[in-house]
């Protein structure tokens, strides 16, 4: 990453367009941002799936 200077992406408006897209849709445009968002969603989904699995197991044991 540079410490300033000229950037073609900033000069042509690519950076601003990506920022606006990301803010409006909630989808990160960087690779690390997408991985971070997917990881946080998986953490939540894993907890929910584990809870459902435990409940189903308990129901099957009781029957």
Coordinates of N, CA and C in Angstrom, one line a residue:
X1 N 0.8 -1.2 0.0 CA 0.0 0.0 0.0 C 0.9 1.2 0.0
X2 N 0.6 2.1 -0.9 CA 1.4 3.3 -1.0 C 1.1 4.3 0.1
X3 N 2.0 5.3 0.3 CA 1.8 6.3 1.4 C 1.3 7.6 0.8
X4 N 0.4 7.5 -0.2 CA -0.1 8.7 -0.8 C 0.4 8.8 -2.3
X5 N 0.2 9.9 -2.9 CA 0.5 10.0 -4.3 C -0.7 9.8 -5.2
X6 N -0.4 9.5 -6.5 CA -1.4 9.5 -7.5 C -2.0 8.1 -7.6
X7 N -3.3 8.0 -7.8 CA -3.9 6.7 -8.0 C -4.9 6.8 -9.1
X8 N -4.7 5.9 -10.2 CA -5.7 6.0 -11.3 C -7.1 5.6 -10.8
X9 N -7.2 4.6 -9.9 CA -8.5 4.2 -9.5 C -9.3 5.4 -8.8
X10 N -8.5 6.1 -7.9 CA -9.2 7.3 -7.3 C -9.5 8.4 -8.3
X11 N -8.6 8.6 -9.3 CA -8.8 9.7 -10.2 C -10.0 9.4 -11.2
X12 N -10.2 8.1 -11.5 CA -11.3 7.8 -12.4 C -12.6 7.5 -11.7
X13 N -12.6 7.4 -10.3 CA -13.8 7.3 -9.6 C -14.2 5.8 -9.2
X14 N -13.2 4.9 -9.5 CA -13.5 3.5 -9.3 C -13.6 3.2 -7.7
X15 N -12.8 3.9 -7.0 CA -12.8 3.7 -5.5 C -14.1 4.2 -4.9
X16 N -14.6 5.3 -5.4 CA -15.8 5.9 -4.8 C -17.0 5.0 -5.2
X17 N -17.0 4.5 -6.5 CA -18.1 3.6 -6.9 C -18.1 2.4 -6.1
X18 N -17.0 1.8 -5.8 CA -16.9 0.6 -5.0 C -17.4 0.8 -3.6
X19 N -17.0 2.0 -3.0 CA -17.5 2.3 -1.7 C -19.0 2.5 -1.6
X20 N -19.6 3.2 -2.6 CA -21.0 3.4 -2.7 C -21.8 2.1 -2.8
X21 N -21.3 1.3 -3.7 CA -21.9 -0.1 -3.9 C -21.9 -0.9 -2.6
X22 N -20.8 -0.9 -1.9 CA -20.6 -1.6 -0.7 C -21.6 -1.1 0.4
X23 N -21.7 0.2 0.5 CA -22.5 0.8 1.5 C -24.0 0.6 1.2
X24 N -24.4 0.6 0.0 CA -25.8 0.5 -0.4 C -26.3 -1.0 -0.3
X25 N -25.4 -1.9 -0.7 CA -25.8 -3.3 -0.7 C -25.4 -4.1 0.5
X26 N -24.4 -3.6 1.3 CA -24.0 -4.3 2.4 C -23.0 -5.5 2.1
X27 N -22.6 -5.5 0.8 CA -21.7 -6.6 0.4 C -20.3 -6.0 0.3
X28 N -19.3 -6.4 1.1 CA -18.0 -5.9 1.0 C -17.3 -6.2 -0.4
X29 N -16.5 -5.2 -0.8 CA -15.9 -5.4 -2.2 C -14.5 -5.9 -2.0
X30 N -13.9 -5.9 -0.8 CA -12.6 -6.5 -0.7 C -12.6 -7.9 -0.3
X31 N -11.6 -8.7 -0.6 CA -11.6 -10.1 -0.3 C -11.6 -10.4 1.2
X32 N -10.8 -9.6 1.9 CA -10.8 -9.8 3.4 C -12.2 -9.4 4.0
X33 N -12.8 -8.4 3.4 CA -14.1 -8.0 4.0 C -15.2 -9.1 3.7
X34 N -15.1 -9.7 2.5 CA -16.1 -10.8 2.3 C -15.8 -12.0 3.2
X35 N -14.5 -12.3 3.4 CA -14.2 -13.4 4.2 C -14.6 -13.2 5.7
X36 N -14.4 -11.9 6.1 CA -14.8 -11.6 7.5 C -16.3 -11.7 7.7
X37 N -17.1 -11.2 6.7 CA -18.5 -11.2 6.8 C -19.0 -12.6 6.7
X38 N -18.5 -13.5 5.8 CA -18.9 -14.9 5.8 C -18.5 -15.6 7.0
X39 N -17.4 -15.3 7.6 CA -17.0 -15.9 8.9 C -17.9 -15.6 10.0
X40 N -18.3 -14.3 10.1 CA -19.2 -14.0 11.2 C -20.6 -14.6 11.0
X41 N -21.0 -14.7 9.7 CA -22.3 -15.4 9.5 C -22.2 -16.8 9.8
X42 N -21.1 -17.5 9.5 CA -21.0 -18.9 9.7 C -20.9 -19.1 11.2
X43 N -20.3 -18.2 12.0 CA -20.3 -18.4 13.5 C -21.7 -18.4 14.0
X44 N -22.6 -17.5 13.5 CA -23.9 -17.5 14.0 C -24.7 -18.7 13.5
X45 N -24.5 -19.1 12.3 CA -25.2 -20.3 11.7 C -24.8 -21.5 12.4
X46 N -23.5 -21.6 12.8 CA -23.0 -22.8 13.5 C -23.7 -23.0 14.8
X47 N -23.8 -21.9 15.5 CA -24.5 -21.9 16.8 C -26.0 -22.3 16.7
X48 N -26.6 -21.8 15.7 CA -28.1 -22.2 15.5 C -28.2 -23.6 15.1
X49 N -27.4 -24.1 14.2 CA -27.4 -25.5 13.8 C -27.1 -26.4 14.9
X50 N -26.1 -26.1 15.8 CA -25.8 -26.9 16.9 C -26.9 -27.0 17.9
X51 N -27.6 -25.8 18.1 CA -28.7 -25.8 19.0 C -29.9 -26.7 18.5
X52 N -30.1 -26.6 17.2 CA -31.2 -27.5 16.6 C -30.8 -29.0 16.7
X53 N -29.6 -29.3 16.5 CA -29.1 -30.7 16.5 C -29.2 -31.2 17.9
X54 N -28.9 -30.4 19.0 CA -29.1 -30.9 20.3 C -30.5 -31.1 20.7
X55 N -31.4 -30.2 20.2 CA -32.9 -30.4 20.5 C -33.4 -31.6 19.8
X56 N -33.0 -31.9 18.6 CA -33.5 -33.1 17.9 C -33.0 -34.3 18.6
X57 N -31.7 -34.3 19.0 CA -31.1 -35.5 19.7 C -31.9 -35.7 21.0
X58 N -32.2 -34.7 21.7 CA -32.9 -34.9 23.0 C -34.3 -35.5 22.7
X59 N -35.0 -35.0 21.7 CA -36.3 -35.5 21.3 C -36.3 -37.0 20.9
X60 N -35.3 -37.3 20.2 CA -35.1 -38.7 19.7 C -34.8 -39.6 20.9
X61 N -34.0 -39.1 21.9 CA -33.7 -39.9 23.1 C -34.9 -40.2 23.9
X62 N -35.8 -39.1 24.1 CA -37.0 -39.2 24.9 C -38.0 -40.2 24.3
X63 N -38.1 -40.2 22.9 CA -39.0 -41.1 22.3 C -38.5 -42.5 22.3

